[in-house]
Amino acid sequence: IAGRVYLRSSYELKYAKWLDKNNIKWIQNTKSFPYKFENVNRKYYPDFYLIYDDCYIEVKGFKTRQDVAKWEYFPFKIKVIYKKDIDEILQ
């Protein structure tokens, strides 16, 4: 659905295939969003953007303190999907 994309993990690939199988319109996110962690300005790139849901998706193995900082600064709707969630979705 999203055309040719570069995914950074096997779980992102599994989730992308699930989105396609369920005809959910998505794109790979390329926009950066500023956040601050440990007093340093940084950029955050969520993994996916669901077009009709107007929602960003982040696929994570586990949550870190830096992740929490990213999400606290994030100005839009975001859903975090952990690897265990993807395994459940695919069953």
PDB file of N, CA and C in Angstrom:
ATOM      1  N   ILE A   1       0.832  -1.200   0.000  1.00  0.00           N
ATOM      2  CA  ILE A   1       0.000   0.000   0.000  1.00  0.00           C
ATOM      3  C   ILE A   1       0.868   1.251   0.000  1.00  0.00           C
ATOM      4  N   ALA A   2       1.913   1.246   0.808  1.00  0.00           N
ATOM      5  CA  ALA A   2       2.751   2.446   0.953  1.00  0.00           C
ATOM      6  C   ALA A   2       3.808   2.554  -0.134  1.00  0.00           C
ATOM      7  N   GLY A   3       3.855   1.591  -1.035  1.00  0.00           N
ATOM      8  CA  GLY A   3       4.893   1.618  -2.064  1.00  0.00           C
ATOM      9  C   GLY A   3       6.187   1.033  -1.516  1.00  0.00           C
ATOM     10  N   ARG A   4       7.284   1.435  -2.088  1.00  0.00           N
ATOM     11  CA  ARG A   4       8.582   0.917  -1.658  1.00  0.00           C
ATOM     12  C   ARG A   4       9.027   1.663  -0.400  1.00  0.00           C
ATOM     13  N   VAL A   5       9.302   0.916   0.662  1.00  0.00           N
ATOM     14  CA  VAL A   5       9.696   1.514   1.933  1.00  0.00           C
ATOM     15  C   VAL A   5      10.898   0.772   2.508  1.00  0.00           C
ATOM     16  N   TYR A   6      11.573   1.421   3.445  1.00  0.00           N
ATOM     17  CA  TYR A   6      12.680   0.809   4.169  1.00  0.00           C
ATOM     18  C   TYR A   6      12.248   0.675   5.622  1.00  0.00           C
ATOM     19  N   LEU A   7      12.159  -0.552   6.104  1.00  0.00           N
ATOM     20  CA  LEU A   7      11.752  -0.798   7.485  1.00  0.00           C
ATOM     21  C   LEU A   7      12.964  -1.249   8.289  1.00  0.00           C
ATOM     22  N   ARG A   8      12.994  -0.860   9.548  1.00  0.00           N
ATOM     23  CA  ARG A   8      14.185  -1.068  10.370  1.00  0.00           C
ATOM     24  C   ARG A   8      14.157  -2.328  11.234  1.00  0.00           C
ATOM     25  N   SER A   9      13.048  -3.046  11.243  1.00  0.00           N
ATOM     26  CA  SER A   9      13.002  -4.260  12.053  1.00  0.00           C
ATOM     27  C   SER A   9      12.029  -5.262  11.452  1.00  0.00           C
ATOM     28  N   SER A  10      12.182  -6.510  11.867  1.00  0.00           N
ATOM     29  CA  SER A  10      11.270  -7.546  11.379  1.00  0.00           C
ATOM     30  C   SER A  10       9.854  -7.297  11.902  1.00  0.00           C
ATOM     31  N   TYR A  11       9.726  -6.680  13.073  1.00  0.00           N
ATOM     32  CA  TYR A  11       8.393  -6.405  13.606  1.00  0.00           C
ATOM     33  C   TYR A  11       7.717  -5.265  12.855  1.00  0.00           C
ATOM     34  N   GLU A  12       8.494  -4.294  12.406  1.00  0.00           N
ATOM     35  CA  GLU A  12       7.910  -3.256  11.540  1.00  0.00           C
ATOM     36  C   GLU A  12       7.413  -3.892  10.251  1.00  0.00           C
ATOM     37  N   LEU A  13       8.179  -4.823   9.707  1.00  0.00           N
ATOM     38  CA  LEU A  13       7.772  -5.515   8.487  1.00  0.00           C
ATOM     39  C   LEU A  13       6.487  -6.323   8.718  1.00  0.00           C
ATOM     40  N   LYS A  14       6.420  -7.037   9.832  1.00  0.00           N
ATOM     41  CA  LYS A  14       5.210  -7.804  10.146  1.00  0.00           C
ATOM     42  C   LYS A  14       3.999  -6.876  10.264  1.00  0.00           C
ATOM     43  N   TYR A  15       4.197  -5.753  10.929  1.00  0.00           N
ATOM     44  CA  TYR A  15       3.085  -4.818  11.106  1.00  0.00           C
ATOM     45  C   TYR A  15       2.672  -4.215   9.761  1.00  0.00           C
ATOM     46  N   ALA A  16       3.636  -3.860   8.922  1.00  0.00           N
ATOM     47  CA  ALA A  16       3.331  -3.311   7.601  1.00  0.00           C
ATOM     48  C   ALA A  16       2.547  -4.327   6.757  1.00  0.00           C
ATOM     49  N   LYS A  17       2.945  -5.575   6.821  1.00  0.00           N
ATOM     50  CA  LYS A  17       2.224  -6.613   6.068  1.00  0.00           C
ATOM     51  C   LYS A  17       0.799  -6.767   6.607  1.00  0.00           C
ATOM     52  N   TRP A  18       0.641  -6.676   7.940  1.00  0.00           N
ATOM     53  CA  TRP A  18      -0.690  -6.758   8.528  1.00  0.00           C
ATOM     54  C   TRP A  18      -1.553  -5.585   8.071  1.00  0.00           C
ATOM     55  N   LEU A  19      -0.968  -4.382   8.055  1.00  0.00           N
ATOM     56  CA  LEU A  19      -1.704  -3.206   7.571  1.00  0.00           C
ATOM     57  C   LEU A  19      -2.170  -3.426   6.130  1.00  0.00           C
ATOM     58  N   ASP A  20      -1.257  -3.891   5.293  1.00  0.00           N
ATOM     59  CA  ASP A  20      -1.599  -4.136   3.885  1.00  0.00           C
ATOM     60  C   ASP A  20      -2.694  -5.194   3.755  1.00  0.00           C
ATOM     61  N   LYS A  21      -2.551  -6.277   4.502  1.00  0.00           N
ATOM     62  CA  LYS A  21      -3.528  -7.370   4.438  1.00  0.00           C
ATOM     63  C   LYS A  21      -4.923  -6.882   4.834  1.00  0.00           C
ATOM     64  N   ASN A  22      -4.978  -5.935   5.755  1.00  0.00           N
ATOM     65  CA  ASN A  22      -6.251  -5.411   6.234  1.00  0.00           C
ATOM     66  C   ASN A  22      -6.668  -4.125   5.520  1.00  0.00           C
ATOM     67  N   ASN A  23      -5.966  -3.837   4.429  1.00  0.00           N
ATOM     68  CA  ASN A  23      -6.282  -2.690   3.571  1.00  0.00           C
ATOM     69  C   ASN A  23      -6.332  -1.362   4.349  1.00  0.00           C
ATOM     70  N   ILE A  24      -5.404  -1.211   5.268  1.00  0.00           N
ATOM     71  CA  ILE A  24      -5.293   0.026   6.042  1.00  0.00           C
ATOM     72  C   ILE A  24      -4.272   0.922   5.354  1.00  0.00           C
ATOM     73  N   LYS A  25      -4.708   2.095   4.955  1.00  0.00           N
ATOM     74  CA  LYS A  25      -3.843   3.022   4.209  1.00  0.00           C
ATOM     75  C   LYS A  25      -2.812   3.639   5.143  1.00  0.00           C
ATOM     76  N   TRP A  26      -1.541   3.481   4.786  1.00  0.00           N
ATOM     77  CA  TRP A  26      -0.458   3.987   5.619  1.00  0.00           C
ATOM     78  C   TRP A  26       0.694   4.461   4.753  1.00  0.00           C
ATOM     79  N   ILE A  27       1.559   5.236   5.376  1.00  0.00           N
ATOM     80  CA  ILE A  27       2.822   5.622   4.746  1.00  0.00           C
ATOM     81  C   ILE A  27       3.919   5.474   5.787  1.00  0.00           C
ATOM     82  N   GLN A  28       5.121   5.338   5.295  1.00  0.00           N
ATOM     83  CA  GLN A  28       6.258   5.353   6.203  1.00  0.00           C
ATOM     84  C   GLN A  28       6.513   6.809   6.566  1.00  0.00           C
ATOM     85  N   ASN A  29       6.579   7.080   7.835  1.00  0.00           N
ATOM     86  CA  ASN A  29       6.783   8.453   8.267  1.00  0.00           C
ATOM     87  C   ASN A  29       8.197   8.924   7.937  1.00  0.00           C
ATOM     88  N   THR A  30       8.291  10.135   7.392  1.00  0.00           N
ATOM     89  CA  THR A  30       9.594  10.746   7.120  1.00  0.00           C
ATOM     90  C   THR A  30       9.745  12.094   7.831  1.00  0.00           C
ATOM     91  N   LYS A  31       8.699  12.514   8.523  1.00  0.00           N
ATOM     92  CA  LYS A  31       8.748  13.793   9.241  1.00  0.00           C
ATOM     93  C   LYS A  31       9.451  13.623  10.576  1.00  0.00           C
ATOM     94  N   SER A  32      10.225  14.651  10.935  1.00  0.00           N
ATOM     95  CA  SER A  32      10.865  14.631  12.250  1.00  0.00           C
ATOM     96  C   SER A  32      10.116  15.563  13.197  1.00  0.00           C
ATOM     97  N   PHE A  33      10.171  15.229  14.465  1.00  0.00           N
ATOM     98  CA  PHE A  33       9.510  16.017  15.502  1.00  0.00           C
ATOM     99  C   PHE A  33      10.524  16.280  16.608  1.00  0.00           C
ATOM    100  N   PRO A  34      10.647  17.536  17.027  1.00  0.00           N
ATOM    101  CA  PRO A  34      11.650  17.858  18.041  1.00  0.00           C
ATOM    102  C   PRO A  34      11.230  17.387  19.436  1.00  0.00           C
ATOM    103  N   TYR A  35      12.233  17.003  20.207  1.00  0.00           N
ATOM    104  CA  TYR A  35      12.032  16.705  21.622  1.00  0.00           C
ATOM    105  C   TYR A  35      13.353  16.938  22.342  1.00  0.00           C
ATOM    106  N   LYS A  36      13.290  16.994  23.649  1.00  0.00           N
ATOM    107  CA  LYS A  36      14.490  17.208  24.445  1.00  0.00           C
ATOM    108  C   LYS A  36      14.670  16.029  25.387  1.00  0.00           C
ATOM    109  N   PHE A  37      15.896  15.512  25.431  1.00  0.00           N
ATOM    110  CA  PHE A  37      16.231  14.423  26.344  1.00  0.00           C
ATOM    111  C   PHE A  37      17.609  14.681  26.903  1.00  0.00           C
ATOM    112  N   GLU A  38      17.715  14.615  28.212  1.00  0.00           N
ATOM    113  CA  GLU A  38      18.972  14.877  28.917  1.00  0.00           C
ATOM    114  C   GLU A  38      19.571  16.210  28.491  1.00  0.00           C
ATOM    115  N   ASN A  39      18.702  17.204  28.405  1.00  0.00           N
ATOM    116  CA  ASN A  39      19.073  18.590  28.094  1.00  0.00           C
ATOM    117  C   ASN A  39      19.647  18.781  26.688  1.00  0.00           C
ATOM    118  N   VAL A  40      19.358  17.850  25.793  1.00  0.00           N
ATOM    119  CA  VAL A  40      19.830  17.943  24.403  1.00  0.00           C
ATOM    120  C   VAL A  40      18.611  17.926  23.489  1.00  0.00           C
ATOM    121  N   ASN A  41      18.571  18.868  22.543  1.00  0.00           N
ATOM    122  CA  ASN A  41      17.506  18.883  21.538  1.00  0.00           C
ATOM    123  C   ASN A  41      17.760  17.762  20.537  1.00  0.00           C
ATOM    124  N   ARG A  42      16.718  17.002  20.264  1.00  0.00           N
ATOM    125  CA  ARG A  42      16.835  15.846  19.372  1.00  0.00           C
ATOM    126  C   ARG A  42      15.654  15.811  18.406  1.00  0.00           C
ATOM    127  N   LYS A  43      15.695  14.840  17.471  1.00  0.00           N
ATOM    128  CA  LYS A  43      14.598  14.649  16.516  1.00  0.00           C
ATOM    129  C   LYS A  43      14.068  13.224  16.635  1.00  0.00           C
ATOM    130  N   TYR A  44      12.765  13.123  16.519  1.00  0.00           N
ATOM    131  CA  TYR A  44      12.079  11.832  16.626  1.00  0.00           C
ATOM    132  C   TYR A  44      11.330  11.558  15.332  1.00  0.00           C
ATOM    133  N   TYR A  45      11.469  10.341  14.829  1.00  0.00           N
ATOM    134  CA  TYR A  45      10.787   9.896  13.623  1.00  0.00           C
ATOM    135  C   TYR A  45       9.929   8.671  13.952  1.00  0.00           C
ATOM    136  N   PRO A  46       8.630   8.842  14.185  1.00  0.00           N
ATOM    137  CA  PRO A  46       7.781   7.660  14.383  1.00  0.00           C
ATOM    138  C   PRO A  46       7.835   6.769  13.139  1.00  0.00           C
ATOM    139  N   ASP A  47       7.487   5.510  13.297  1.00  0.00           N
ATOM    140  CA  ASP A  47       7.640   4.542  12.205  1.00  0.00           C
ATOM    141  C   ASP A  47       6.614   4.677  11.089  1.00  0.00           C
ATOM    142  N   PHE A  48       5.346   4.802  11.441  1.00  0.00           N
ATOM    143  CA  PHE A  48       4.267   4.783  10.449  1.00  0.00           C
ATOM    144  C   PHE A  48       3.306   5.952  10.681  1.00  0.00           C
ATOM    145  N   TYR A  49       2.584   6.263   9.612  1.00  0.00           N
ATOM    146  CA  TYR A  49       1.467   7.202   9.721  1.00  0.00           C
ATOM    147  C   TYR A  49       0.258   6.546   9.068  1.00  0.00           C
ATOM    148  N   LEU A  50      -0.823   6.403   9.841  1.00  0.00           N
ATOM    149  CA  LEU A  50      -2.061   5.831   9.312  1.00  0.00           C
ATOM    150  C   LEU A  50      -2.918   6.970   8.777  1.00  0.00           C
ATOM    151  N   ILE A  51      -3.145   6.966   7.499  1.00  0.00           N
ATOM    152  CA  ILE A  51      -3.756   8.099   6.803  1.00  0.00           C
ATOM    153  C   ILE A  51      -5.166   8.387   7.298  1.00  0.00           C
ATOM    154  N   TYR A  52      -6.041   7.403   7.289  1.00  0.00           N
ATOM    155  CA  TYR A  52      -7.440   7.667   7.644  1.00  0.00           C
ATOM    156  C   TYR A  52      -7.654   7.851   9.141  1.00  0.00           C
ATOM    157  N   ASP A  53      -6.773   7.268   9.937  1.00  0.00           N
ATOM    158  CA  ASP A  53      -6.885   7.426  11.392  1.00  0.00           C
ATOM    159  C   ASP A  53      -6.189   8.696  11.887  1.00  0.00           C
ATOM    160  N   ASP A  54      -5.410   9.338  11.010  1.00  0.00           N
ATOM    161  CA  ASP A  54      -4.634  10.521  11.392  1.00  0.00           C
ATOM    162  C   ASP A  54      -3.853  10.229  12.669  1.00  0.00           C
ATOM    163  N   CYS A  55      -3.095   9.135  12.616  1.00  0.00           N
ATOM    164  CA  CYS A  55      -2.399   8.650  13.802  1.00  0.00           C
ATOM    165  C   CYS A  55      -1.016   8.132  13.418  1.00  0.00           C
ATOM    166  N   TYR A  56      -0.033   8.459  14.229  1.00  0.00           N
ATOM    167  CA  TYR A  56       1.316   7.926  14.055  1.00  0.00           C
ATOM    168  C   TYR A  56       1.431   6.637  14.859  1.00  0.00           C
ATOM    169  N   ILE A  57       2.276   5.732  14.363  1.00  0.00           N
ATOM    170  CA  ILE A  57       2.496   4.446  15.017  1.00  0.00           C
ATOM    171  C   ILE A  57       3.990   4.283  15.273  1.00  0.00           C
ATOM    172  N   GLU A  58       4.302   3.851  16.469  1.00  0.00           N
ATOM    173  CA  GLU A  58       5.676   3.513  16.825  1.00  0.00           C
ATOM    174  C   GLU A  58       5.702   2.047  17.217  1.00  0.00           C
ATOM    175  N   VAL A  59       6.572   1.271  16.589  1.00  0.00           N
ATOM    176  CA  VAL A  59       6.743  -0.143  16.922  1.00  0.00           C
ATOM    177  C   VAL A  59       7.985  -0.252  17.800  1.00  0.00           C
ATOM    178  N   LYS A  60       7.807  -0.814  18.997  1.00  0.00           N
ATOM    179  CA  LYS A  60       8.895  -0.879  19.971  1.00  0.00           C
ATOM    180  C   LYS A  60       9.036  -2.276  20.552  1.00  0.00           C
ATOM    181  N   GLY A  61      10.267  -2.621  20.876  1.00  0.00           N
ATOM    182  CA  GLY A  61      10.513  -3.856  21.610  1.00  0.00           C
ATOM    183  C   GLY A  61      10.254  -3.655  23.092  1.00  0.00           C
ATOM    184  N   PHE A  62      10.676  -2.501  23.591  1.00  0.00           N
ATOM    185  CA  PHE A  62      10.481  -2.158  24.999  1.00  0.00           C
ATOM    186  C   PHE A  62      10.574  -0.643  25.140  1.00  0.00           C
ATOM    187  N   LYS A  63      10.118  -0.129  26.270  1.00  0.00           N
ATOM    188  CA  LYS A  63      10.083   1.314  26.504  1.00  0.00           C
ATOM    189  C   LYS A  63      11.312   1.748  27.302  1.00  0.00           C
ATOM    190  N   THR A  64      11.918   2.859  26.870  1.00  0.00           N
ATOM    191  CA  THR A  64      13.061   3.437  27.582  1.00  0.00           C
ATOM    192  C   THR A  64      12.701   4.829  28.093  1.00  0.00           C
ATOM    193  N   ARG A  65      13.562   5.397  28.914  1.00  0.00           N
ATOM    194  CA  ARG A  65      13.340   6.772  29.389  1.00  0.00           C
ATOM    195  C   ARG A  65      13.337   7.748  28.216  1.00  0.00           C
ATOM    196  N   GLN A  66      14.174   7.499  27.242  1.00  0.00           N
ATOM    197  CA  GLN A  66      14.217   8.372  26.070  1.00  0.00           C
ATOM    198  C   GLN A  66      12.915   8.295  25.278  1.00  0.00           C
ATOM    199  N   ASP A  67      12.345   7.110  25.173  1.00  0.00           N
ATOM    200  CA  ASP A  67      11.054   6.971  24.491  1.00  0.00           C
ATOM    201  C   ASP A  67       9.983   7.805  25.184  1.00  0.00           C
ATOM    202  N   VAL A  68       9.955   7.749  26.495  1.00  0.00           N
ATOM    203  CA  VAL A  68       8.969   8.521  27.254  1.00  0.00           C
ATOM    204  C   VAL A  68       9.119  10.007  26.946  1.00  0.00           C
ATOM    205  N   ALA A  69      10.359  10.487  26.859  1.00  0.00           N
ATOM    206  CA  ALA A  69      10.592  11.902  26.523  1.00  0.00           C
ATOM    207  C   ALA A  69      10.063  12.222  25.128  1.00  0.00           C
ATOM    208  N   LYS A  70      10.286  11.333  24.180  1.00  0.00           N
ATOM    209  CA  LYS A  70       9.784  11.547  22.816  1.00  0.00           C
ATOM    210  C   LYS A  70       8.277  11.706  22.832  1.00  0.00           C
ATOM    211  N   TRP A  71       7.607  10.821  23.500  1.00  0.00           N
ATOM    212  CA  TRP A  71       6.141  10.798  23.485  1.00  0.00           C
ATOM    213  C   TRP A  71       5.549  11.956  24.265  1.00  0.00           C
ATOM    214  N   GLU A  72       6.253  12.429  25.291  1.00  0.00           N
ATOM    215  CA  GLU A  72       5.757  13.579  26.050  1.00  0.00           C
ATOM    216  C   GLU A  72       5.751  14.844  25.200  1.00  0.00           C
ATOM    217  N   TYR A  73       6.713  14.987  24.323  1.00  0.00           N
ATOM    218  CA  TYR A  73       6.810  16.158  23.452  1.00  0.00           C
ATOM    219  C   TYR A  73       5.994  16.032  22.178  1.00  0.00           C
ATOM    220  N   PHE A  74       5.542  14.829  21.854  1.00  0.00           N
ATOM    221  CA  PHE A  74       4.920  14.589  20.553  1.00  0.00           C
ATOM    222  C   PHE A  74       3.583  15.323  20.449  1.00  0.00           C
ATOM    223  N   PRO A  75       3.411  16.148  19.405  1.00  0.00           N
ATOM    224  CA  PRO A  75       2.231  17.019  19.330  1.00  0.00           C
ATOM    225  C   PRO A  75       0.985  16.400  18.674  1.00  0.00           C
ATOM    226  N   PHE A  76       1.060  15.155  18.219  1.00  0.00           N
ATOM    227  CA  PHE A  76      -0.055  14.534  17.517  1.00  0.00           C
ATOM    228  C   PHE A  76      -0.438  13.212  18.178  1.00  0.00           C
ATOM    229  N   LYS A  77      -1.496  12.630  17.661  1.00  0.00           N
ATOM    230  CA  LYS A  77      -1.950  11.330  18.150  1.00  0.00           C
ATOM    231  C   LYS A  77      -0.908  10.271  17.771  1.00  0.00           C
ATOM    232  N   ILE A  78      -0.508   9.493  18.763  1.00  0.00           N
ATOM    233  CA  ILE A  78       0.458   8.420  18.515  1.00  0.00           C
ATOM    234  C   ILE A  78       0.036   7.178  19.287  1.00  0.00           C
ATOM    235  N   LYS A  79       0.248   6.037  18.663  1.00  0.00           N
ATOM    236  CA  LYS A  79      -0.025   4.760  19.315  1.00  0.00           C
ATOM    237  C   LYS A  79       1.265   3.960  19.292  1.00  0.00           C
ATOM    238  N   VAL A  80       1.642   3.455  20.445  1.00  0.00           N
ATOM    239  CA  VAL A  80       2.839   2.630  20.552  1.00  0.00           C
ATOM    240  C   VAL A  80       2.408   1.175  20.537  1.00  0.00           C
ATOM    241  N   ILE A  81       3.009   0.422  19.645  1.00  0.00           N
ATOM    242  CA  ILE A  81       2.707  -1.003  19.529  1.00  0.00           C
ATOM    243  C   ILE A  81       3.985  -1.767  19.839  1.00  0.00           C
ATOM    244  N   TYR A  82       3.907  -2.579  20.854  1.00  0.00           N
ATOM    245  CA  TYR A  82       5.063  -3.372  21.270  1.00  0.00           C
ATOM    246  C   TYR A  82       5.087  -4.702  20.530  1.00  0.00           C
ATOM    247  N   LYS A  83       6.251  -5.322  20.483  1.00  0.00           N
ATOM    248  CA  LYS A  83       6.404  -6.596  19.777  1.00  0.00           C
ATOM    249  C   LYS A  83       5.365  -7.620  20.220  1.00  0.00           C
ATOM    250  N   LYS A  84       5.111  -7.692  21.527  1.00  0.00           N
ATOM    251  CA  LYS A  84       4.119  -8.655  22.026  1.00  0.00           C
ATOM    252  C   LYS A  84       2.732  -8.380  21.466  1.00  0.00           C
ATOM    253  N   ASP A  85       2.411  -7.092  21.248  1.00  0.00           N
ATOM    254  CA  ASP A  85       1.124  -6.719  20.670  1.00  0.00           C
ATOM    255  C   ASP A  85       1.026  -7.192  19.223  1.00  0.00           C
ATOM    256  N   ILE A  86       2.108  -7.079  18.494  1.00  0.00           N
ATOM    257  CA  ILE A  86       2.127  -7.505  17.094  1.00  0.00           C
ATOM    258  C   ILE A  86       1.923  -9.011  17.009  1.00  0.00           C
ATOM    259  N   ASP A  87       2.571  -9.743  17.894  1.00  0.00           N
ATOM    260  CA  ASP A  87       2.372 -11.199  17.912  1.00  0.00           C
ATOM    261  C   ASP A  87       0.914 -11.540  18.144  1.00  0.00           C
ATOM    262  N   GLU A  88       0.238 -10.808  19.035  1.00  0.00           N
ATOM    263  CA  GLU A  88      -1.185 -11.042  19.305  1.00  0.00           C
ATOM    264  C   GLU A  88      -2.055 -10.667  18.110  1.00  0.00           C
ATOM    265  N   ILE A  89      -1.730  -9.549  17.462  1.00  0.00           N
ATOM    266  CA  ILE A  89      -2.495  -9.087  16.302  1.00  0.00           C
ATOM    267  C   ILE A  89      -2.436 -10.134  15.182  1.00  0.00           C
ATOM    268  N   LEU A  90      -1.275 -10.738  15.003  1.00  0.00           N
ATOM    269  CA  LEU A  90      -1.062 -11.652  13.886  1.00  0.00           C
ATOM    270  C   LEU A  90      -1.633 -13.043  14.113  1.00  0.00           C
ATOM    271  N   GLN A  91      -2.089 -13.330  15.298  1.00  0.00           N
ATOM    272  CA  GLN A  91      -2.637 -14.668  15.574  1.00  0.00           C
ATOM    273  C   GLN A  91      -3.997 -14.841  14.963  1.00  0.00           C
TER     274      GLN A  91
END
